[in-house]
Amino acid sequence: MNKIHSRLMDEDKWAAIGEGAIKIILILILTGILIKIGKAAIHKTFEIRMKMPLRVKERREATLVKLLDNILSYVIYFIALMMILTELTIDVKAMLAGAGIVGLAVGFGAQNLVKDVISGFFIIFEDQFSVGDHIKIDQFEGTVDSIGLRTTKIKTWTGEVHILPNGSITQVTNYSLNNSMAVVDVGIAYEEDIEKAEQVIREIIENIPLDNEDIVSPPEFVGIQNFGPTEITVRVVAETKPMTHYGIARMLRKEIKLGLDEHGIDVPFPRVVMYSRENKDGKVNDKGEN
Amino acid sequence: MNKIHSRLMDEDKWAAIGEGAIKIILILILTGILIKIGKAAIHKTFEIRMKMPLRVKERREATLVKLLDNILSYVIYFIALMMILTELTIDVKAMLAGAGIVGLAVGFGAQNLVKDVISGFFIIFEDQFSVGDHIKIDQFEGTVDSIGLRTTKIKTWTGEVHILPNGSITQVTNYSLNNSMAVVDVGIAYEEDIEKAEQVIREIIENIPLDNEDIVSPPEFVGIQNFGPTEITVRVVAETKPMTHYGIARMLRKEIKLGLDEHGIDVPFPRVVMYSRENKDGKVNDKGEN
Amino acid sequence: MNKIHSRLMDEDKWAAIGEGAIKIILILILTGILIKIGKAAIHKTFEIRMKMPLRVKERREATLVKLLDNILSYVIYFIALMMILTELTIDVKAMLAGAGIVGLAVGFGAQNLVKDVISGFFIIFEDQFSVGDHIKIDQFEGTVDSIGLRTTKIKTWTGEVHILPNGSITQVTNYSLNNSMAVVDVGIAYEEDIEKAEQVIREIIENIPLDNEDIVSPPEFVGIQNFGPTEITVRVVAETKPMTHYGIARMLRKEIKLGLDEHGIDVPFPRVVMYSRENKDGKVNDKGEN
Amino acid sequence: MNKIHSRLMDEDKWAAIGEGAIKIILILILTGILIKIGKAAIHKTFEIRMKMPLRVKERREATLVKLLDNILSYVIYFIALMMILTELTIDVKAMLAGAGIVGLAVGFGAQNLVKDVISGFFIIFEDQFSVGDHIKIDQFEGTVDSIGLRTTKIKTWTGEVHILPNGSITQVTNYSLNNSMAVVDVGIAYEEDIEKAEQVIREIIENIPLDNEDIVSPPEFVGIQNFGPTEITVRVVAETKPMTHYGIARMLRKEIKLGLDEHGIDVPFPRVVMYSRENKDGKVNDKGEN
Amino acid sequence: MNKIHSRLMDEDKWAAIGEGAIKIILILILTGILIKIGKAAIHKTFEIRMKMPLRVKERREATLVKLLDNILSYVIYFIALMMILTELTIDVKAMLAGAGIVGLAVGFGAQNLVKDVISGFFIIFEDQFSVGDHIKIDQFEGTVDSIGLRTTKIKTWTGEVHILPNGSITQVTNYSLNNSMAVVDVGIAYEEDIEKAEQVIREIIENIPLDNEDIVSPPEFVGIQNFGPTEITVRVVAETKPMTHYGIARMLRKEIKLGLDEHGIDVPFPRVVMYSRENKDGKVNDKGEN
Amino acid sequence: MNKIHSRLMDEDKWAAIGEGAIKIILILILTGILIKIGKAAIHKTFEIRMKMPLRVKERREATLVKLLDNILSYVIYFIALMMILTELTIDVKAMLAGAGIVGLAVGFGAQNLVKDVISGFFIIFEDQFSVGDHIKIDQFEGTVDSIGLRTTKIKTWTGEVHILPNGSITQVTNYSLNNSMAVVDVGIAYEEDIEKAEQVIREIIENIPLDNEDIVSPPEFVGIQNFGPTEITVRVVAETKPMTHYGIARMLRKEIKLGLDEHGIDVPFPRVVMYSRENKDGKVNDKGEN
Amino acid sequence: MNKIHSRLMDEDKWAAIGEGAIKIILILILTGILIKIGKAAIHKTFEIRMKMPLRVKERREATLVKLLDNILSYVIYFIALMMILTELTIDVKAMLAGAGIVGLAVGFGAQNLVKDVISGFFIIFEDQFSVGDHIKIDQFEGTVDSIGLRTTKIKTWTGEVHILPNGSITQVTNYSLNNSMAVVDVGIAYEEDIEKAEQVIREIIENIPLDNEDIVSPPEFVGIQNFGPTEITVRVVAETKPMTHYGIARMLRKEIKLGLDEHGIDVPFPRVVMYSRENKDGKVNDKGEN
């Protein structure tokens, strides 16, 4: 408490504090300006690169821009923080090195940070996924919004943003590297002529116009997928461009539904065979008689 | 026990104890006053900042006020605690450094504290979420009430407050960063003319007045989402401002329901085909005959 | 075995043992008396504080009384144990410091104890919950009975007491900090005029007398919550004082039920459309014909 | 192998072995006798204490007797083991201290043992539960049979004994500390007059004779608990002595059933509304027509 | 490679190898003989003990025989292995002590072994279960086949043998220490006279002949256990000798079934109330009209 | 880069590289030949052993052959790798000992390897399972294909091969050590005469010809296993040779089905009692009237 | 900041920076060229090897090509990175060795990397799976796309790519090592003559033309697999080439369906026995009368 008290009394100290405050504000302003300049420089560079021969794959361009933005702000803010702490005459290094237990605890905390950065590096180096890919990590599925040094952001089609530390990303599923598969399962009643139904569906899918550029190979009739309790399930599949299979499947469903309606083949409702027994007499006979 | 005994006997000690007690009470009063002044100062500063050019984004203002309040009370209470322990002639440093096993155990306990503070720092630095955002962490979903140095508080719309240590926050889902999507699934009977139903729903959603400012883009008919066991599910979606999709979806549901009623298209009930077999004879024939 | 044997033979030892036994009994009696006096003093102090200006929030009073009781007994029992061990000429410090492996093992055991105490301290310091609050920790929900140095006790309305070590408490849900929300979902048949039903429910809830002081804001009709398989679910909500929403919801349910009965609107039963097919002929035709 | 060989040859060694064998047998016999005497002494002491003023709560008496039995056998067997090992000229201390890796491994194994003992100590010191209490730990529920130094035994009403190491006991639920609550949920049909049904149930529970000493407060009608799909659930509760609520609930169920029968109010069966459609024509029209 | 080469060339070495091979074969033969002799000795000893006064409880006899067999083979095989390695001029101690990383890794591996042995020791010392007891550990339930130094074997009634390392055994459920309870739940229709049904069941269970020595106390009518959706569940229980409750429950089920048939009380089938609505007109009226 | 450059320039180096390459190719060829010879030797030895008196149990023969094959290739490949690395003038020992962090990391990696080998050793030493046994580890069930030093391979009857590191094998279930039990549960209608049904089933299973050598003890009628909602379940069991119970159960099912058909006892279908209420009037009366 | 400032001022520094930048660009270009040359060399080598006698199994060829590609790029990029860092006058070794806490944290991060590489080595050395195999790891199932030093990529038939770190691969299921089994379960009604149905199915599967080269052994009738609630399930199996069982099963299902149709045996629908009770009178009698 003495330190605080003497500082309040001492006019020189007040001047020093004022000077320090001005310096810190200048650092903050400079930080803001540097980040804006840096980001502009990064975007400019990539625009120029676009016209040069030595290029990275286009798909990775977006990833790199966002990543460099992210690295830039980390580096500048880190330098600014160090400078401000120096202004405040706080010796960070000594602080960490000095207190044994605190140093250990901070070291363990920093370990997670390092783990995140290493994982992030390998995600980008091995091109596991890029900005714009549709991926799934644990239960989080969506489009990659940005890959940073420490976290990856995934955006779902309904607008949520999942923020995942890179260190927690181990098993990744990427939907954008290969063509997708539109799968439509249709139920056929057991009493239908299964061969006729197959022929009808084959005709329908052959007549679907393939002017949709998302379809890579035309839809195909695969066969009887399953004997359900009250219907036979047959399957139609079509290879599509990555992540366009939802739309293609919707289109296929509509065409198949219209085609089956035309040929008089119904998608069957659940069925049940019921043995009715009328109740005429007393309770005991109820069961004993029949 | 001797120490306690001699203290009870010794009059000087009694005086010293009285003096110590008065000092501690003064420290407590001073603590209370300082916290009140500090909080007032924080709120004043932010009001002044409001009129200055160099501003943080408005959305982060609330977060910072609450955070500074939180830091202020931790710092002042910590100083007060140290002063009181000094008054009680307890040497905290020596205590921790002295007893090996106790020191280790306390170090491990403190490690969690440090981890919480580091995590909290990154949540705010990377702007993962701010006070007022609607977020989900593990199974805890709600509006962020405050982000402290050690814990984050989330408030649900039914009034519960979830208190989470920052160190336990890894995978965050933020609903407030992007527009939301109102999704309405409507069941259409298999026997309906699917093209007519589609046309009717398209008409209905085109006629919905878009004077509601929460709707970002008008509702859209997506197509056949699914072949259910007894109905075809079609989907209507509309982009809305963040977290207003519940209200918009309720409105859409009502409009679609009224529109379908007008055009005589029913939402189908579950269906079942039943093969009745009357039971006339003895039990064995029951099954063997048919 | 020699030591034990010689002790049995030696008369002086017998005297020493007798003296030790008497001392230990005196320590035990003193312990009992001190705890009783201490607890009385704590309760008296809080009663006096009630009339003084410098007060903690009333809600925390109960927490502090129970906590101080708890700390008191730990401290006194610990001192008594040390004194008894000294009487028995067991040197605890040497024992722990001496045997390497045993010391390590005891250190790890004590670590959990320290972790519990640190967690308990932060629960009280940050006012996460107080005695009397209704909280939920993991699957354990109920009213806080006491917060001790090492454990927290939660009592359910059916009388069970959950005893949780503070170190195992991380993610807490507190129901007593904010007003609660009474939510009543009512099913409306698809064939009802949805606008009329809405109007009727609005009338009913407007006529509910609001003399119940637990209701903070009057009940409100929210809209169509869901298209169920055979009914439309509409929702009514009302803000209530903390944890009174169960009672208010029961009251709302009764009023809405009576009001709907009056207006002749039924809560619909599950519905199903059944296509019966009579079985007259042989088995094969059964399916092939229809 | 030489050692073994020379021992076989050397007659003196044979004599020494014989002597050692006799000593070990004497130790074993002495151990058995000491344990019997010790247990008798413990039980005698508690019987005498029963008549003295300075008493522990009766509920903890049983716990302490079982615990002291347990400690006694551990201590005596441990001393006997040490003596036998000495007879066999095995130097346990040197063995543990000598082999580095083995010592470490044994140390880790012993760590669990220490953890169990510390946990057991706090269970008894904090009186979390006593012998005879009905408790639940994880999925293991039943009556506490004994609390030992290392393990706790729980006995279910169907006769199984769960044996849990104390170190694995963290979150305990104790059913015997407070009164229990008998909860009876009764289904009422939607078409019943809900006010009449309420009145009838109130009458029934008022007329239940309260001569059963297990009932602490008379049964109470709480209100409408839930709108089920085909019935309204109303709830009746009664406070009872600890763990007697199963019996009281059975009694309440019988009385309410008899009372409702008398007033002609039925517990409703599941209901369903069925729209039958006769199938007369060909398959296609089946659905297209209606 | 040089070593190997020179060995191949050197005739003396060949002789040494031959000698070593013969020694190893002799060791293996000796090992086999010693184990057979040892096991015979153990069984003989226990047979003699049977006639002596100082006996362990009979139930533990089987456990000890199997355990000693197990320890015997471990010890003899361990000595044989050491002797063979010595013959092969491999210095195990130096190997382990020499290579740092390998030594550490082996140490960690051995740790599990030590943990298994310690756990096994406490299972037998505390008599948690014996050979022949019916126990459950995690999801593994069955009769204990043998308790070894390192593993416990459990045999199910369908013949599978579960082999569990003792270190993985923490929470044990033992079914053989106390009497079991045969529990039979019977469904009674809501429309039955509940008092008559109770009386009938009481009569039935009173008339069950109790000549079966597995029944410890006669069956008892407990009361109404549950209000199910379409039936009232009443419960009958009977205390039986350990693990005989399956058989007794089967017998009770048969007797109760025959008794209820005699008194004309049926176990009710699931019930449902159906509101049929005939479909005569067009689709829209279908729902709108009714 | 300088090193690489100078090497490219230096002709002597080129010669050395050529020589090294030839040596490595020779080592690889030798490795291949040695493994083939070694495996042939192992198989020969076991064939010879077959005719000698000192034999392991036949069941373990296959296990040992596969294991020795596995050890042989590990040892030879390890020696070859060391020799190649020596040729490439890479000093493995120095590499590991030199770099501290890398050495630690490699040590931890090797630890898992050691753990796998130790676990594998105990699986074989304790004869937990042999090649050809049907076992279950976690969710992986099938026939043991081979037990290696590091991994165990399990083959299912549908052809999948599960490859499990030995270190991850803790709780093993072995189906091949004891006889299996074929269990057939048959449903009997509540209205059947339960005593007659029992007698019929007893007759059927007595008449089943027991010429199938897989049946160890003839099928047995156990009794009423369960009161289901609409049927009584009775159980028939038969002891069979290990893992032949699937086939025996199929045979029993067929015989019992044919026998019950002959005696006119049906396996009952699910039953339901339906209370129909015709709907004639308006909606409100619908429920109010009845 | 001084360093940065002086560098900006100093013209020599600018030249040095320019030189450095050019060097780095040259390194990057060289890296790209080297990787292309290296990959071409690898593919060429394998083509030549194809014609040589000393060959690896064909199945492993693809794995090795992909793996060598992967190792090549890691090695070249690693060297390039080191050279660039040297250009930037950053001393990596000193950096890691210098800062204690950072070094430790990086060491832990690198540990995972090492673990991945060791696991990857054993996967390839033990030939657990090769490129092109159909495998399942945890919940990730598909065809192996590539096995790298650090990660394995699995491609599903619907186009997703799962990227798994090798260190997280423990329990692998490989479907491509053995023949698969096509399993078809067919439901038969209880009232069918089970012997006739068996004979019919046997005839059908005997007549299936076996010109499909994927079928290894002809389909076989196994027997009654299960007594379902309303049908008897019989099973037909056929051994097929690895992973062709889906197609064969589809073909079998079609043939069996057509065959059963021909013989007039239906796959049964779910059945239920219904006891109807007409409701004529008041509510009470409803239940009481019947």
Coordinates of N, CA and C in Angstrom, one line a residue, chain F residues 1 74 77 101 105-106 108-110 112-113 138 140 150-151 153 155 157-165 168 185-186 191 250 253-254 257-258 267-277 290, chain G residues 83 103 107 111 114-115 118 122 125-126 128 170-175 177-181 183 190-191 194-195 198 222-225 227 229-230 232 235 271-277 279 283 286:
Chain F
M1 N 23.2 -28.3 -47.4 CA 23.2 -28.6 -48.9 C 24.6 -28.8 -49.4
Y74 N 9.8 -60.7 -37.2 CA 10.2 -59.5 -36.4 C 11.7 -59.5 -36.2
Y77 N 13.7 -59.2 -39.6 CA 13.5 -57.8 -40.2 C 14.3 -56.8 -39.4
I101 N 14.4 -34.1 -26.7 CA 12.9 -34.1 -26.8 C 12.5 -35.3 -27.8
A105 N 10.0 -38.5 -26.9 CA 8.8 -38.7 -27.7 C 8.8 -40.2 -28.2
V106 N 10.0 -40.6 -28.7 CA 10.1 -41.9 -29.3 C 10.0 -42.9 -28.1
F108 N 8.1 -42.7 -25.5 CA 6.7 -42.8 -25.2 C 6.0 -43.7 -26.3
G109 N 6.4 -43.5 -27.5 CA 5.8 -44.3 -28.6 C 6.2 -45.8 -28.4
A110 N 7.4 -46.0 -28.0 CA 7.9 -47.4 -27.9 C 7.2 -48.1 -26.7
N112 N 4.1 -48.1 -25.9 CA 2.9 -48.8 -26.3 C 3.3 -50.2 -26.9
L113 N 4.4 -50.2 -27.7 CA 4.9 -51.4 -28.3 C 5.2 -52.4 -27.2
D138 N -14.2 -56.7 -26.3 CA -15.1 -55.5 -26.5 C -16.2 -55.9 -27.4
F140 N -15.8 -56.9 -30.5 CA -15.2 -57.7 -31.6 C -15.3 -59.2 -31.3
R150 N 2.5 -58.5 -31.3 CA 2.0 -57.2 -31.1 C 0.5 -57.1 -31.3
T151 N -0.1 -58.0 -32.2 CA -1.5 -57.9 -32.4 C -2.1 -59.3 -32.5
K153 N -5.4 -61.3 -34.3 CA -6.4 -61.2 -35.4 C -7.6 -62.1 -35.1
K155 N -11.3 -63.5 -36.7 CA -12.0 -63.6 -38.0 C -13.5 -63.9 -37.7
W157 N -17.5 -65.0 -38.8 CA -18.1 -66.0 -39.8 C -18.5 -65.3 -41.1
T158 N -18.6 -64.0 -41.1 CA -19.0 -63.3 -42.3 C -17.7 -62.8 -43.0
G159 N -16.5 -63.1 -42.5 CA -15.3 -62.9 -43.3 C -14.5 -61.7 -42.9
E160 N -15.0 -60.8 -42.0 CA -14.2 -59.7 -41.6 C -13.1 -60.1 -40.7
V161 N -11.9 -59.4 -40.7 CA -10.8 -59.7 -39.8 C -10.6 -58.5 -38.9
H162 N -10.8 -58.6 -37.6 CA -10.5 -57.6 -36.6 C -9.1 -57.7 -36.2
I163 N -8.3 -56.6 -36.3 CA -6.9 -56.6 -35.9 C -6.8 -55.8 -34.6
L164 N -6.5 -56.4 -33.5 CA -6.4 -55.7 -32.2 C -5.0 -55.7 -31.6
P165 N -4.5 -54.5 -31.2 CA -3.2 -54.5 -30.5 C -3.4 -55.3 -29.2
S168 N -4.6 -53.5 -26.0 CA -5.9 -53.0 -25.8 C -6.9 -54.2 -25.4
D185 N -36.8 -70.0 -26.7 CA -38.0 -69.4 -26.0 C -39.2 -69.5 -26.9
V186 N -40.3 -70.1 -26.3 CA -41.5 -70.3 -27.1 C -42.7 -69.5 -26.4
E191 N -54.7 -68.0 -23.0 CA -55.9 -68.8 -22.9 C -55.6 -70.3 -23.0
R250 N -31.5 -74.1 -33.9 CA -32.3 -74.1 -35.1 C -33.0 -75.4 -35.3
R253 N -35.9 -75.5 -32.7 CA -37.0 -74.6 -33.1 C -37.9 -75.3 -34.2
K254 N -37.2 -76.0 -35.1 CA -38.0 -76.6 -36.2 C -38.9 -77.8 -35.6
K257 N -41.7 -76.4 -33.4 CA -42.8 -75.8 -34.3 C -43.6 -76.9 -34.9
L258 N -43.0 -78.0 -35.4 CA -43.8 -79.1 -36.1 C -44.6 -79.8 -35.0
V267 N -48.5 -70.6 -31.7 CA -47.7 -69.5 -31.2 C -48.6 -68.2 -31.3
P268 N -48.9 -67.5 -30.3 CA -50.0 -66.5 -30.4 C -49.4 -65.2 -31.0
F269 N -50.3 -64.5 -31.8 CA -50.0 -63.2 -32.3 C -50.2 -62.2 -31.2
P270 N -49.7 -60.9 -31.4 CA -50.0 -59.9 -30.4 C -51.5 -59.6 -30.4
R271 N -52.0 -59.4 -29.2 CA -53.4 -59.2 -29.0 C -53.7 -57.8 -28.5
V272 N -55.0 -57.4 -28.8 CA -55.4 -56.1 -28.2 C -56.9 -56.2 -28.1
V273 N -57.4 -55.6 -27.0 CA -58.9 -55.5 -26.8 C -59.3 -54.1 -27.2
M274 N -60.3 -54.0 -28.1 CA -60.7 -52.7 -28.6 C -62.1 -52.3 -28.3
Y275 N -62.3 -51.2 -27.6 CA -63.6 -50.7 -27.3 C -64.0 -49.7 -28.4
S276 N -64.9 -50.1 -29.4 CA -65.2 -49.2 -30.5 C -66.4 -48.3 -30.0
R277 N -66.3 -47.0 -30.4 CA -67.4 -46.1 -30.2 C -67.8 -45.5 -31.5
N290 N -70.3 -40.1 -24.1 CA -70.0 -41.5 -23.7 C -69.4 -41.5 -22.3
Chain G
M83 N 16.1 -24.5 -44.6 CA 16.9 -23.6 -45.4 C 16.3 -22.1 -45.4
G103 N 9.9 -25.0 -24.9 CA 10.5 -26.3 -25.4 C 9.7 -27.5 -25.0
G107 N 7.7 -30.0 -27.2 CA 8.0 -31.4 -27.1 C 6.7 -32.3 -27.0
Q111 N 5.3 -35.1 -29.7 CA 5.1 -36.4 -29.2 C 3.9 -37.1 -30.0
V114 N 5.2 -38.0 -33.4 CA 6.0 -39.2 -33.4 C 5.1 -40.5 -33.3
K115 N 4.1 -40.4 -32.4 CA 3.2 -41.5 -32.2 C 2.5 -41.9 -33.5
I118 N 5.0 -43.7 -35.8 CA 5.3 -45.1 -35.4 C 4.1 -46.0 -35.7
F122 N 3.9 -49.4 -38.3 CA 3.5 -50.7 -38.0 C 2.3 -51.1 -38.9
F125 N 4.1 -52.2 -42.0 CA 5.0 -53.3 -41.8 C 4.2 -54.6 -41.6
E126 N 3.2 -54.5 -40.8 CA 2.4 -55.7 -40.5 C 1.3 -56.0 -41.5
Q128 N -1.5 -54.5 -42.1 CA -2.8 -54.5 -41.5 C -3.9 -54.2 -42.6
T170 N -6.5 -47.8 -33.6 CA -6.0 -49.0 -32.8 C -6.7 -50.2 -33.3
Q171 N -8.0 -50.3 -33.3 CA -8.7 -51.5 -33.6 C -9.3 -51.4 -35.0
V172 N -8.7 -52.1 -35.9 CA -9.0 -52.1 -37.3 C -9.9 -53.3 -37.7
T173 N -10.9 -53.1 -38.5 CA -11.6 -54.3 -39.1 C -11.4 -54.2 -40.6
N174 N -10.8 -55.3 -41.2 CA -10.5 -55.3 -42.6 C -11.5 -56.3 -43.3
Y175 N -12.2 -55.8 -44.3 CA -13.2 -56.6 -45.0 C -12.6 -57.3 -46.2
L177 N -9.7 -59.1 -46.6 CA -8.7 -60.2 -46.5 C -9.4 -61.5 -46.8
N178 N -10.6 -61.7 -46.5 CA -11.3 -63.0 -46.7 C -12.6 -62.8 -47.5
N179 N -13.1 -63.9 -48.0 CA -14.4 -63.9 -48.6 C -15.5 -63.4 -47.7
S180 N -16.5 -62.7 -48.3 CA -17.6 -62.2 -47.5 C -18.7 -63.2 -47.6
M181 N -19.8 -62.9 -46.8 CA -20.9 -63.7 -46.7 C -22.2 -62.9 -47.0
V183 N -26.0 -62.6 -46.6 CA -27.0 -63.1 -45.7 C -28.3 -62.6 -46.1
Y190 N -46.4 -68.0 -39.6 CA -46.5 -69.1 -38.7 C -47.5 -70.2 -39.2
E191 N -48.5 -69.8 -40.0 CA -49.5 -70.7 -40.5 C -49.0 -71.5 -41.7
I194 N -44.1 -75.3 -42.5 CA -42.7 -74.9 -42.4 C -41.8 -75.8 -43.3
E195 N -42.2 -77.1 -43.4 CA -41.3 -78.1 -44.1 C -41.4 -77.8 -45.6
E198 N -39.5 -74.6 -46.5 CA -38.0 -74.9 -46.5 C -37.7 -75.6 -47.8
V222 N -29.9 -72.2 -44.2 CA -29.4 -72.5 -42.9 C -30.4 -73.1 -41.9
G223 N -31.6 -72.5 -41.9 CA -32.6 -73.0 -41.0 C -33.4 -71.9 -40.3
I224 N -34.2 -72.2 -39.3 CA -35.0 -71.2 -38.6 C -34.1 -70.4 -37.7
Q225 N -34.0 -69.1 -38.0 CA -33.1 -68.3 -37.3 C -33.8 -67.7 -36.0
F227 N -37.9 -67.0 -33.9 CA -39.3 -67.0 -33.8 C -39.7 -65.5 -33.5
P229 N -42.4 -62.1 -33.5 CA -43.8 -62.0 -32.9 C -44.8 -62.5 -33.9
T230 N -44.7 -62.2 -35.2 CA -45.7 -62.7 -36.1 C -45.2 -63.4 -37.3
I232 N -41.9 -66.4 -38.7 CA -40.7 -67.2 -38.5 C -39.6 -66.8 -39.5
R235 N -33.1 -68.3 -42.8 CA -31.9 -67.6 -43.3 C -31.2 -68.4 -44.5
R271 N -49.2 -59.1 -37.8 CA -50.5 -59.5 -37.5 C -50.9 -59.1 -36.1
V272 N -52.2 -59.0 -35.8 CA -52.7 -58.7 -34.5 C -54.0 -59.4 -34.4
V273 N -54.3 -59.9 -33.2 CA -55.7 -60.5 -32.9 C -56.4 -59.4 -32.1
M274 N -57.6 -59.0 -32.6 CA -58.3 -57.9 -31.9 C -59.7 -58.4 -31.3
Y275 N -59.9 -58.2 -30.0 CA -61.1 -58.5 -29.4 C -61.9 -57.3 -29.3
S276 N -63.0 -57.1 -30.2 CA -63.8 -55.9 -30.2 C -64.9 -56.0 -29.2
R277 N -65.1 -54.9 -28.5 CA -66.3 -54.8 -27.6 C -67.1 -53.6 -27.9
N279 N -69.7 -50.6 -27.6 CA -70.0 -49.7 -26.5 C -71.4 -49.2 -26.6
K283 N -70.9 -45.1 -19.3 CA -69.4 -45.2 -19.1 C -69.1 -46.3 -18.1
D286 N -69.3 -49.8 -19.1 CA -68.3 -50.0 -20.1 C -67.3 -51.1 -19.7

